Amino acid sequence: MAAGPERPVAEAQPRDREQPPPENGFMPLEQTQAPRLLPHVDGSVLPSLGGFGKHQKQLVVLTWIPALFIGFSQFSDYFLLAQPKGTCVQPLVNGSNWTVGSSKLPVTATNGDIGKPVPYSGGMECECKEWKLELQTGLSQNVVTKWNLVCDSAWKVHIAKFSFLVGSIFGYLVMGVVADWFGRQPVLIVSVLFMLVFGLSVAFSFNVTMFSTLRFFEGFCLAGLTLSLYILRIELCLPGWRFSMTMVASFLMVGGQLVMPGVAALCRDWPDQDDWQVLQIMIICPFILMLPYVWIFPESLRWLLATQHYGCSKAMMLRLTACCVSPPELEHELHKKPKRTCIIKMTSTRNFWKNIVVLCVNSLTGYGIHHCFARSMMDPEAPVSAMFNADYYTMAGIAVATCLALCPAVAFMGRRGGLLTFMIITALASLLQLGLLNLIGKYSLRHDTVLRDTLNRKFSVAFSIIGMFSSHAVSTLSIFFCAEITPTVIRGGGLGLVLASAGFGMLTAPIMELHNQKGYFLHHMIFAACTLLCIICLLLLPEPRNQPLPESLVDGESYTRQPLLTHRPGEQHLLLTKPGDRDFYSRVHDTLCCGDSLNCPTPGHYYDWSDSFSPAGKILP
């Protein structure tokens, strides 16, 4: 019996076959990257170098020390630009009805031996030639009293606050990209040097225009310093240490906020110097202690490996291990050139950019609505100077309570669960404050106005404290979340975007003050709606707890959301496939398509998978 024609042996599909067009307009990431043998820093490199050992702990401590000084600078506006209590010494016209402009100072007009309070009438110029201004913030003189920035000149105070925050926003955006391109250490050193230059120059400003301009550059440098320290701290730690080390730095920043009033009190009544100048110098001078960081603080090993600076990585590993032989994997990679990535590459991803947008909106909402709660907690009829103590110390106390509550909450619920919980609390506090108080006044206690106003005030304060607590937690956790899920090659740019969004949220405070608190209710309503949107979007985020930091864009893209509910081992899920099922069905698809000369890479051939199919189910040509 003659044997039939021998069937040709199947040929494997070529790997370089033409890829399908991008789906939904997204360009795929690089599929054929050069092989890298050192991509697993948390799983392989750091454990081989001793894990989170003595050297890493010393470097983390060095990142903690400037956190106290950063706290001084971030809250210096509360003293340098504090609103004073004003008394009209010389009226413009005797016997006239004096009015106060947008500053709403608690003014007392004196004309000879007769004194009477001046009525508030926003938007009108102050009919007074000479003011006696008194501060209640620990200083006897600041920028406002130095150049009489009251009444029709009060807008210059808000511009000064505005310039510092705008400088911080630009600093986060620019320095984040520079940190990804040139490294973390150059950004740290350059930020310290220029922080000393511009910070000390602020103390010798001769007018408010010069003061505001220099404060812009001071905020820019402070942003670069904060960003570089945050990244270095994250990249030094193994997964189990990242959050605790970050929270210690947060405690130190809050400590700087608490110590700041005492520092201001020490600067009071210095001879031959204005108080605010001495305070500014005392705030900036401690950064001189960071100058030795040029020699003692190395570049991030994680960034060096991620960007293929293998020569510098080899030298650092040899120094850490005190060994004359470098890892063999590293020796094979020394010929490669450094490879840098810009944050713009984020647009070529399909999942990662969505995570960054969600965290940016969360950060913006957290800091923006925090000011709404702070403003609601204060008596709207109280003068600005009288609001300082309650505002400042309440925020500091809430910040301490937030840091204490975040540690157990994140340990129990994880990053995503903790962020979702605090965002829900923020939304509830905001909606109850905006809606419940109106219901109390409309449907109950209609005749007892005194009791109604008392209850409204107590409920407003209670909801404001809860909202400030939860919104501060949302802001802090959003920034940390971003640092964990952003790949090392673009961690600076991604974290800079989220921090810049937080700056935009903080920027709403001076904008509202500049408009004399007009539109405040609408302002709060917009942020309350944003909290509801954030709650829905937070479900899209992955859970990075106990996960290694992503190093490349491919690693960041593989960070996807895990299901909220896990199935039991004995259950069968018909819609869920096993890990090997995808390859199995893809092979079936390739077998069927080979009958088509248009789609088959090798027409006329077929795949003989007799070991994978039963004889009855074998696919014949």
mmCIF file of N, CA and C in Angstrom, residues 406-517:
data_model
loop_
_atom_site.group_PDB
_atom_site.id
_atom_site.type_symbol
_atom_site.label_atom_id
_atom_site.label_comp_id
_atom_site.label_asym_id
_atom_site.label_seq_id
_atom_site.Cartn_x
_atom_site.Cartn_y
_atom_site.Cartn_z
ATOM 1 N N LEU A 406 -2.993 57.642 59.888
ATOM 2 C CA LEU A 406 -2.659 57.030 58.604
ATOM 3 C C LEU A 406 -1.887 55.724 58.764
ATOM 4 N N CYS A 407 -1.020 55.666 59.761
ATOM 5 C CA CYS A 407 -0.168 54.469 59.909
ATOM 6 C C CYS A 407 -0.993 53.205 60.131
ATOM 7 N N PRO A 408 -1.887 53.143 61.139
ATOM 8 C CA PRO A 408 -2.681 51.917 61.283
ATOM 9 C C PRO A 408 -3.705 51.730 60.169
ATOM 10 N N ALA A 409 -4.246 52.821 59.630
ATOM 11 C CA ALA A 409 -5.252 52.686 58.570
ATOM 12 C C ALA A 409 -4.652 52.062 57.319
ATOM 13 N N VAL A 410 -3.478 52.513 56.917
ATOM 14 C CA VAL A 410 -2.840 51.968 55.725
ATOM 15 C C VAL A 410 -2.360 50.546 55.974
ATOM 16 N N ALA A 411 -1.890 50.274 57.185
ATOM 17 C CA ALA A 411 -1.452 48.914 57.492
ATOM 18 C C ALA A 411 -2.615 47.923 57.442
ATOM 19 N N PHE A 412 -3.791 48.364 57.788
ATOM 20 C CA PHE A 412 -4.947 47.477 57.822
ATOM 21 C C PHE A 412 -5.662 47.398 56.475
ATOM 22 N N MET A 413 -5.856 48.537 55.806
ATOM 23 C CA MET A 413 -6.650 48.585 54.578
ATOM 24 C C MET A 413 -5.829 48.683 53.307
ATOM 25 N N GLY A 414 -4.538 48.941 53.418
ATOM 26 C CA GLY A 414 -3.731 49.118 52.227
ATOM 27 C C GLY A 414 -3.795 50.544 51.707
ATOM 28 N N ARG A 415 -3.054 50.791 50.650
ATOM 29 C CA ARG A 415 -3.009 52.153 50.088
ATOM 30 C C ARG A 415 -4.340 52.539 49.457
ATOM 31 N N ARG A 416 -4.840 51.679 48.585
ATOM 32 C CA ARG A 416 -6.081 52.004 47.881
ATOM 33 C C ARG A 416 -7.267 52.030 48.830
ATOM 34 N N GLY A 417 -7.344 51.063 49.742
ATOM 35 C CA GLY A 417 -8.456 51.051 50.694
ATOM 36 C C GLY A 417 -8.433 52.245 51.622
ATOM 37 N N GLY A 418 -7.241 52.630 52.104
ATOM 38 C CA GLY A 418 -7.150 53.810 52.964
ATOM 39 C C GLY A 418 -7.511 55.082 52.237
ATOM 40 N N LEU A 419 -7.029 55.224 51.001
ATOM 41 C CA LEU A 419 -7.349 56.424 50.227
ATOM 42 C C LEU A 419 -8.836 56.505 49.936
ATOM 43 N N LEU A 420 -9.447 55.386 49.610
ATOM 44 C CA LEU A 420 -10.882 55.371 49.333
ATOM 45 C C LEU A 420 -11.688 55.699 50.591
ATOM 46 N N THR A 421 -11.276 55.170 51.732
ATOM 47 C CA THR A 421 -11.997 55.421 52.978
ATOM 48 C C THR A 421 -11.963 56.897 53.356
ATOM 49 N N PHE A 422 -10.780 57.499 53.304
ATOM 50 C CA PHE A 422 -10.662 58.911 53.692
ATOM 51 C C PHE A 422 -11.364 59.824 52.687
ATOM 52 N N MET A 423 -11.406 59.428 51.416
ATOM 53 C CA MET A 423 -12.127 60.245 50.441
ATOM 54 C C MET A 423 -13.630 60.175 50.689
ATOM 55 N N ILE A 424 -14.135 59.009 51.076
ATOM 56 C CA ILE A 424 -15.560 58.890 51.406
ATOM 57 C C ILE A 424 -15.897 59.749 52.617
ATOM 58 N N ILE A 425 -15.028 59.750 53.627
ATOM 59 C CA ILE A 425 -15.263 60.589 54.807
ATOM 60 C C ILE A 425 -15.257 62.061 54.424
ATOM 61 N N THR A 426 -14.346 62.451 53.546
ATOM 62 C CA THR A 426 -14.299 63.849 53.098
ATOM 63 C C THR A 426 -15.579 64.234 52.367
ATOM 64 N N ALA A 427 -16.052 63.364 51.495
ATOM 65 C CA ALA A 427 -17.283 63.660 50.762
ATOM 66 C C ALA A 427 -18.473 63.767 51.694
ATOM 67 N N LEU A 428 -18.583 62.864 52.659
ATOM 68 C CA LEU A 428 -19.705 62.911 53.605
ATOM 69 C C LEU A 428 -19.659 64.174 54.444
ATOM 70 N N ALA A 429 -18.484 64.530 54.945
ATOM 71 C CA ALA A 429 -18.372 65.746 55.748
ATOM 72 C C ALA A 429 -18.740 66.979 54.937
ATOM 73 N N SER A 430 -18.336 67.005 53.675
ATOM 74 C CA SER A 430 -18.646 68.161 52.839
ATOM 75 C C SER A 430 -20.138 68.252 52.530
ATOM 76 N N LEU A 431 -20.733 67.138 52.140
ATOM 77 C CA LEU A 431 -22.153 67.154 51.788
ATOM 78 C C LEU A 431 -23.031 67.423 53.004
ATOM 79 N N LEU A 432 -22.677 66.867 54.149
ATOM 80 C CA LEU A 432 -23.465 67.121 55.353
ATOM 81 C C LEU A 432 -23.342 68.572 55.791
ATOM 82 N N GLN A 433 -22.158 69.120 55.640
ATOM 83 C CA GLN A 433 -21.994 70.521 56.027
ATOM 84 C C GLN A 433 -22.783 71.454 55.113
ATOM 85 N N LEU A 434 -22.800 71.134 53.825
ATOM 86 C CA LEU A 434 -23.514 72.000 52.890
ATOM 87 C C LEU A 434 -25.021 71.790 52.916
ATOM 88 N N GLY A 435 -25.470 70.547 53.215
ATOM 89 C CA GLY A 435 -26.897 70.255 53.139
ATOM 90 C C GLY A 435 -27.600 70.162 54.463
ATOM 91 N N LEU A 436 -26.973 69.507 55.450
ATOM 92 C CA LEU A 436 -27.655 69.283 56.723
ATOM 93 C C LEU A 436 -27.907 70.572 57.477
ATOM 94 N N LEU A 437 -26.960 71.484 57.405
ATOM 95 C CA LEU A 437 -27.138 72.739 58.134
ATOM 96 C C LEU A 437 -28.315 73.548 57.589
ATOM 97 N N ASN A 438 -28.503 73.504 56.279
ATOM 98 C CA ASN A 438 -29.664 74.206 55.704
ATOM 99 C C ASN A 438 -30.973 73.535 56.100
ATOM 100 N N LEU A 439 -30.962 72.200 56.206
ATOM 101 C CA LEU A 439 -32.176 71.499 56.613
ATOM 102 C C LEU A 439 -32.544 71.818 58.053
ATOM 103 N N ILE A 440 -31.519 71.951 58.916
ATOM 104 C CA ILE A 440 -31.794 72.293 60.318
ATOM 105 C C ILE A 440 -32.481 73.643 60.406
ATOM 106 N N GLY A 441 -31.992 74.588 59.622
ATOM 107 C CA GLY A 441 -32.600 75.913 59.676
ATOM 108 C C GLY A 441 -33.944 76.004 58.985
ATOM 109 N N LYS A 442 -34.241 75.106 58.032
ATOM 110 C CA LYS A 442 -35.463 75.229 57.253
ATOM 111 C C LYS A 442 -36.635 74.483 57.881
ATOM 112 N N TYR A 443 -36.381 73.292 58.426
ATOM 113 C CA TYR A 443 -37.473 72.443 58.882
ATOM 114 C C TYR A 443 -37.554 72.317 60.408
ATOM 115 N N SER A 444 -36.614 72.875 61.131
ATOM 116 C CA SER A 444 -36.676 72.784 62.592
ATOM 117 C C SER A 444 -36.213 74.098 63.198
ATOM 118 N N LEU A 445 -36.668 74.332 64.392
ATOM 119 C CA LEU A 445 -36.251 75.512 65.151
ATOM 120 C C LEU A 445 -36.460 76.798 64.355
ATOM 121 N N ARG A 446 -37.636 76.902 63.744
ATOM 122 C CA ARG A 446 -37.889 78.092 62.926
ATOM 123 C C ARG A 446 -38.028 79.344 63.765
ATOM 124 N N HIS A 447 -38.569 79.182 64.975
ATOM 125 C CA HIS A 447 -38.836 80.356 65.802
ATOM 126 C C HIS A 447 -37.686 80.664 66.756
ATOM 127 N N ASP A 448 -36.960 79.647 67.179
ATOM 128 C CA ASP A 448 -35.840 79.864 68.100
ATOM 129 C C ASP A 448 -34.571 80.070 67.277
ATOM 130 N N THR A 449 -34.352 81.289 66.863
ATOM 131 C CA THR A 449 -33.213 81.578 65.983
ATOM 132 C C THR A 449 -31.875 81.448 66.704
ATOM 133 N N VAL A 450 -31.861 81.767 68.001
ATOM 134 C CA VAL A 450 -30.600 81.689 68.744
ATOM 135 C C VAL A 450 -30.116 80.247 68.827
ATOM 136 N N LEU A 451 -31.030 79.329 69.198
ATOM 137 C CA LEU A 451 -30.663 77.911 69.280
ATOM 138 C C LEU A 451 -30.308 77.354 67.907
ATOM 139 N N ARG A 452 -31.026 77.798 66.893
ATOM 140 C CA ARG A 452 -30.730 77.324 65.542
ATOM 141 C C ARG A 452 -29.335 77.749 65.107
ATOM 142 N N ASP A 453 -28.980 79.016 65.354
ATOM 143 C CA ASP A 453 -27.648 79.489 64.978
ATOM 144 C C ASP A 453 -26.560 78.775 65.773
ATOM 145 N N THR A 454 -26.837 78.473 67.043
ATOM 146 C CA THR A 454 -25.854 77.767 67.867
ATOM 147 C C THR A 454 -25.611 76.356 67.348
ATOM 148 N N LEU A 455 -26.704 75.657 67.006
ATOM 149 C CA LEU A 455 -26.548 74.311 66.470
ATOM 150 C C LEU A 455 -25.836 74.324 65.118
ATOM 151 N N ASN A 456 -26.194 75.268 64.277
ATOM 152 C CA ASN A 456 -25.521 75.371 62.977
ATOM 153 C C ASN A 456 -24.023 75.589 63.146
ATOM 154 N N ARG A 457 -23.674 76.440 64.102
ATOM 155 C CA ARG A 457 -22.265 76.732 64.327
ATOM 156 C C ARG A 457 -21.520 75.505 64.837
ATOM 157 N N LYS A 458 -22.118 74.773 65.774
ATOM 158 C CA LYS A 458 -21.455 73.589 66.337
ATOM 159 C C LYS A 458 -21.319 72.493 65.287
ATOM 160 N N PHE A 459 -22.378 72.264 64.505
ATOM 161 C CA PHE A 459 -22.291 71.257 63.451
ATOM 162 C C PHE A 459 -21.262 71.651 62.395
ATOM 163 N N SER A 460 -21.202 72.928 62.063
ATOM 164 C CA SER A 460 -20.253 73.387 61.063
ATOM 165 C C SER A 460 -18.816 73.160 61.517
ATOM 166 N N VAL A 461 -18.530 73.466 62.776
ATOM 167 C CA VAL A 461 -17.180 73.260 63.309
ATOM 168 C C VAL A 461 -16.835 71.771 63.335
ATOM 169 N N ALA A 462 -17.795 70.946 63.765
ATOM 170 C CA ALA A 462 -17.537 69.500 63.845
ATOM 171 C C ALA A 462 -17.252 68.917 62.464
ATOM 172 N N PHE A 463 -18.078 69.246 61.484
ATOM 173 C CA PHE A 463 -17.865 68.726 60.139
ATOM 174 C C PHE A 463 -16.591 69.289 59.521
ATOM 175 N N SER A 464 -16.248 70.510 59.860
ATOM 176 C CA SER A 464 -15.026 71.102 59.319
ATOM 177 C C SER A 464 -13.792 70.387 59.848
ATOM 178 N N ILE A 465 -13.784 70.069 61.131
ATOM 179 C CA ILE A 465 -12.636 69.359 61.703
ATOM 180 C C ILE A 465 -12.499 67.972 61.081
ATOM 181 N N ILE A 466 -13.626 67.278 60.949
ATOM 182 C CA ILE A 466 -13.579 65.949 60.312
ATOM 183 C C ILE A 466 -13.113 66.060 58.865
ATOM 184 N N GLY A 467 -13.625 67.053 58.152
ATOM 185 C CA GLY A 467 -13.234 67.220 56.757
ATOM 186 C C GLY A 467 -11.778 67.605 56.594
ATOM 187 N N MET A 468 -11.263 68.470 57.472
ATOM 188 C CA MET A 468 -9.845 68.823 57.404
ATOM 189 C C MET A 468 -8.965 67.613 57.679
ATOM 190 N N PHE A 469 -9.379 66.791 58.636
ATOM 191 C CA PHE A 469 -8.632 65.577 58.973
ATOM 192 C C PHE A 469 -8.574 64.616 57.778
ATOM 193 N N SER A 470 -9.720 64.323 57.199
ATOM 194 C CA SER A 470 -9.760 63.343 56.105
ATOM 195 C C SER A 470 -9.144 63.894 54.821
ATOM 196 N N SER A 471 -9.357 65.173 54.523
ATOM 197 C CA SER A 471 -8.780 65.735 53.300
ATOM 198 C C SER A 471 -7.258 65.810 53.385
ATOM 199 N N HIS A 472 -6.728 66.072 54.562
ATOM 200 C CA HIS A 472 -5.270 66.052 54.728
ATOM 201 C C HIS A 472 -4.731 64.640 54.509
ATOM 202 N N ALA A 473 -5.460 63.635 54.990
ATOM 203 C CA ALA A 473 -5.053 62.247 54.766
ATOM 204 C C ALA A 473 -5.102 61.895 53.279
ATOM 205 N N VAL A 474 -6.127 62.358 52.575
ATOM 206 C CA VAL A 474 -6.236 62.101 51.142
ATOM 207 C C VAL A 474 -5.054 62.705 50.396
ATOM 208 N N SER A 475 -4.679 63.927 50.732
ATOM 209 C CA SER A 475 -3.570 64.587 50.045
ATOM 210 C C SER A 475 -2.256 63.864 50.297
ATOM 211 N N THR A 476 -1.994 63.531 51.558
ATOM 212 C CA THR A 476 -0.742 62.860 51.895
ATOM 213 C C THR A 476 -0.648 61.494 51.223
ATOM 214 N N LEU A 477 -1.731 60.745 51.241
ATOM 215 C CA LEU A 477 -1.718 59.396 50.695
ATOM 216 C C LEU A 477 -1.683 59.403 49.169
ATOM 217 N N SER A 478 -2.265 60.408 48.525
ATOM 218 C CA SER A 478 -2.219 60.494 47.063
ATOM 219 C C SER A 478 -0.789 60.699 46.569
ATOM 220 N N ILE A 479 -0.032 61.543 47.258
ATOM 221 C CA ILE A 479 1.356 61.788 46.868
ATOM 222 C C ILE A 479 2.194 60.526 47.051
ATOM 223 N N PHE A 480 2.009 59.846 48.177
ATOM 224 C CA PHE A 480 2.764 58.618 48.414
ATOM 225 C C PHE A 480 2.364 57.524 47.420
ATOM 226 N N PHE A 481 1.094 57.449 47.130
ATOM 227 C CA PHE A 481 0.584 56.466 46.163
ATOM 228 C C PHE A 481 1.263 56.653 44.811
ATOM 229 N N CYS A 482 1.375 57.897 44.374
ATOM 230 C CA CYS A 482 1.996 58.193 43.086
ATOM 231 C C CYS A 482 3.455 57.768 43.075
ATOM 232 N N ALA A 483 4.177 58.022 44.170
ATOM 233 C CA ALA A 483 5.590 57.654 44.229
ATOM 234 C C ALA A 483 5.776 56.149 44.133
ATOM 235 N N GLU A 484 4.792 55.367 44.579
ATOM 236 C CA GLU A 484 4.925 53.914 44.570
ATOM 237 C C GLU A 484 4.580 53.284 43.219
ATOM 238 N N ILE A 485 3.650 53.845 42.490
ATOM 239 C CA ILE A 485 3.237 53.206 41.240
ATOM 240 C C ILE A 485 3.911 53.805 40.013
ATOM 241 N N THR A 486 4.646 54.905 40.167
ATOM 242 C CA THR A 486 5.319 55.521 39.028
ATOM 243 C C THR A 486 6.658 54.831 38.788
ATOM 244 N N PRO A 487 6.974 54.454 37.553
ATOM 245 C CA PRO A 487 8.266 53.813 37.278
ATOM 246 C C PRO A 487 9.437 54.726 37.630
ATOM 247 N N THR A 488 10.561 54.106 37.953
ATOM 248 C CA THR A 488 11.739 54.865 38.373
ATOM 249 C C THR A 488 12.204 55.823 37.288
ATOM 250 N N VAL A 489 12.086 55.425 36.024
ATOM 251 C CA VAL A 489 12.615 56.250 34.938
ATOM 252 C C VAL A 489 11.856 57.569 34.802
ATOM 253 N N ILE A 490 10.620 57.646 35.283
ATOM 254 C CA ILE A 490 9.848 58.894 35.206
ATOM 255 C C ILE A 490 9.217 59.230 36.553
ATOM 256 N N ARG A 491 9.797 58.722 37.633
ATOM 257 C CA ARG A 491 9.186 58.973 38.952
ATOM 258 C C ARG A 491 9.207 60.459 39.306
ATOM 259 N N GLY A 492 10.258 61.151 38.926
ATOM 260 C CA GLY A 492 10.319 62.581 39.209
ATOM 261 C C GLY A 492 9.224 63.358 38.507
ATOM 262 N N GLY A 493 9.019 63.082 37.226
ATOM 263 C CA GLY A 493 7.971 63.790 36.496
ATOM 264 C C GLY A 493 6.582 63.442 36.969
ATOM 265 N N GLY A 494 6.325 62.147 37.248
ATOM 266 C CA GLY A 494 5.000 61.761 37.733
ATOM 267 C C GLY A 494 4.691 62.351 39.094
ATOM 268 N N LEU A 495 5.662 62.274 40.010
ATOM 269 C CA LEU A 495 5.446 62.862 41.334
ATOM 270 C C LEU A 495 5.344 64.376 41.246
ATOM 271 N N GLY A 496 6.075 64.982 40.319
ATOM 272 C CA GLY A 496 5.961 66.428 40.143
ATOM 273 C C GLY A 496 4.578 66.849 39.682
ATOM 274 N N LEU A 497 3.947 66.039 38.824
ATOM 275 C CA LEU A 497 2.589 66.353 38.375
ATOM 276 C C LEU A 497 1.599 66.327 39.542
ATOM 277 N N VAL A 498 1.702 65.310 40.390
ATOM 278 C CA VAL A 498 0.770 65.202 41.514
ATOM 279 C C VAL A 498 1.021 66.318 42.534
ATOM 280 N N LEU A 499 2.281 66.635 42.802
ATOM 281 C CA LEU A 499 2.584 67.723 43.740
ATOM 282 C C LEU A 499 2.167 69.077 43.168
ATOM 283 N N ALA A 500 2.323 69.257 41.867
ATOM 284 C CA ALA A 500 1.858 70.502 41.246
ATOM 285 C C ALA A 500 0.337 70.619 41.334
ATOM 286 N N SER A 501 -0.368 69.498 41.184
ATOM 287 C CA SER A 501 -1.823 69.522 41.358
ATOM 288 C C SER A 501 -2.188 69.900 42.788
ATOM 289 N N ALA A 502 -1.417 69.407 43.747
ATOM 290 C CA ALA A 502 -1.648 69.823 45.135
ATOM 291 C C ALA A 502 -1.420 71.324 45.297
ATOM 292 N N GLY A 503 -0.409 71.854 44.597
ATOM 293 C CA GLY A 503 -0.180 73.298 44.647
ATOM 294 C C GLY A 503 -1.333 74.090 44.067
ATOM 295 N N PHE A 504 -1.949 73.593 42.998
ATOM 296 C CA PHE A 504 -3.126 74.266 42.448
ATOM 297 C C PHE A 504 -4.272 74.250 43.463
ATOM 298 N N GLY A 505 -4.398 73.140 44.207
ATOM 299 C CA GLY A 505 -5.428 73.108 45.246
ATOM 300 C C GLY A 505 -5.175 74.138 46.324
ATOM 301 N N MET A 506 -3.920 74.270 46.757
ATOM 302 C CA MET A 506 -3.586 75.282 47.767
ATOM 303 C C MET A 506 -3.721 76.688 47.218
ATOM 304 N N LEU A 507 -3.588 76.842 45.909
ATOM 305 C CA LEU A 507 -3.669 78.168 45.296
ATOM 306 C C LEU A 507 -5.075 78.753 45.383
ATOM 307 N N THR A 508 -6.074 77.911 45.592
ATOM 308 C CA THR A 508 -7.435 78.435 45.694
ATOM 309 C C THR A 508 -7.624 79.310 46.929
ATOM 310 N N ALA A 509 -6.805 79.112 47.965
ATOM 311 C CA ALA A 509 -6.952 79.913 49.190
ATOM 312 C C ALA A 509 -6.654 81.395 48.948
ATOM 313 N N PRO A 510 -5.471 81.768 48.431
ATOM 314 C CA PRO A 510 -5.255 83.202 48.166
ATOM 315 C C PRO A 510 -6.156 83.763 47.080
ATOM 316 N N ILE A 511 -6.600 82.921 46.137
ATOM 317 C CA ILE A 511 -7.526 83.418 45.119
ATOM 318 C C ILE A 511 -8.848 83.816 45.751
ATOM 319 N N MET A 512 -9.349 82.975 46.686
ATOM 320 C CA MET A 512 -10.597 83.312 47.367
ATOM 321 C C MET A 512 -10.439 84.560 48.225
ATOM 322 N N GLU A 513 -9.300 84.688 48.892
ATOM 323 C CA GLU A 513 -9.063 85.884 49.707
ATOM 324 C C GLU A 513 -8.937 87.128 48.839
ATOM 325 N N LEU A 514 -8.358 86.958 47.668
ATOM 326 C CA LEU A 514 -8.217 88.106 46.772
ATOM 327 C C LEU A 514 -9.570 88.603 46.297
ATOM 328 N N HIS A 515 -10.535 87.693 46.163
ATOM 329 C CA HIS A 515 -11.887 88.071 45.764
ATOM 330 C C HIS A 515 -12.777 88.361 46.961
ATOM 331 N N ASN A 516 -12.154 88.555 48.119
ATOM 332 C CA ASN A 516 -12.904 88.951 49.316
ATOM 333 C C ASN A 516 -13.947 87.902 49.699
ATOM 334 N N GLN A 517 -13.580 86.596 49.507
ATOM 335 C CA GLN A 517 -14.436 85.465 49.878
ATOM 336 C C GLN A 517 -15.738 85.404 49.094
#
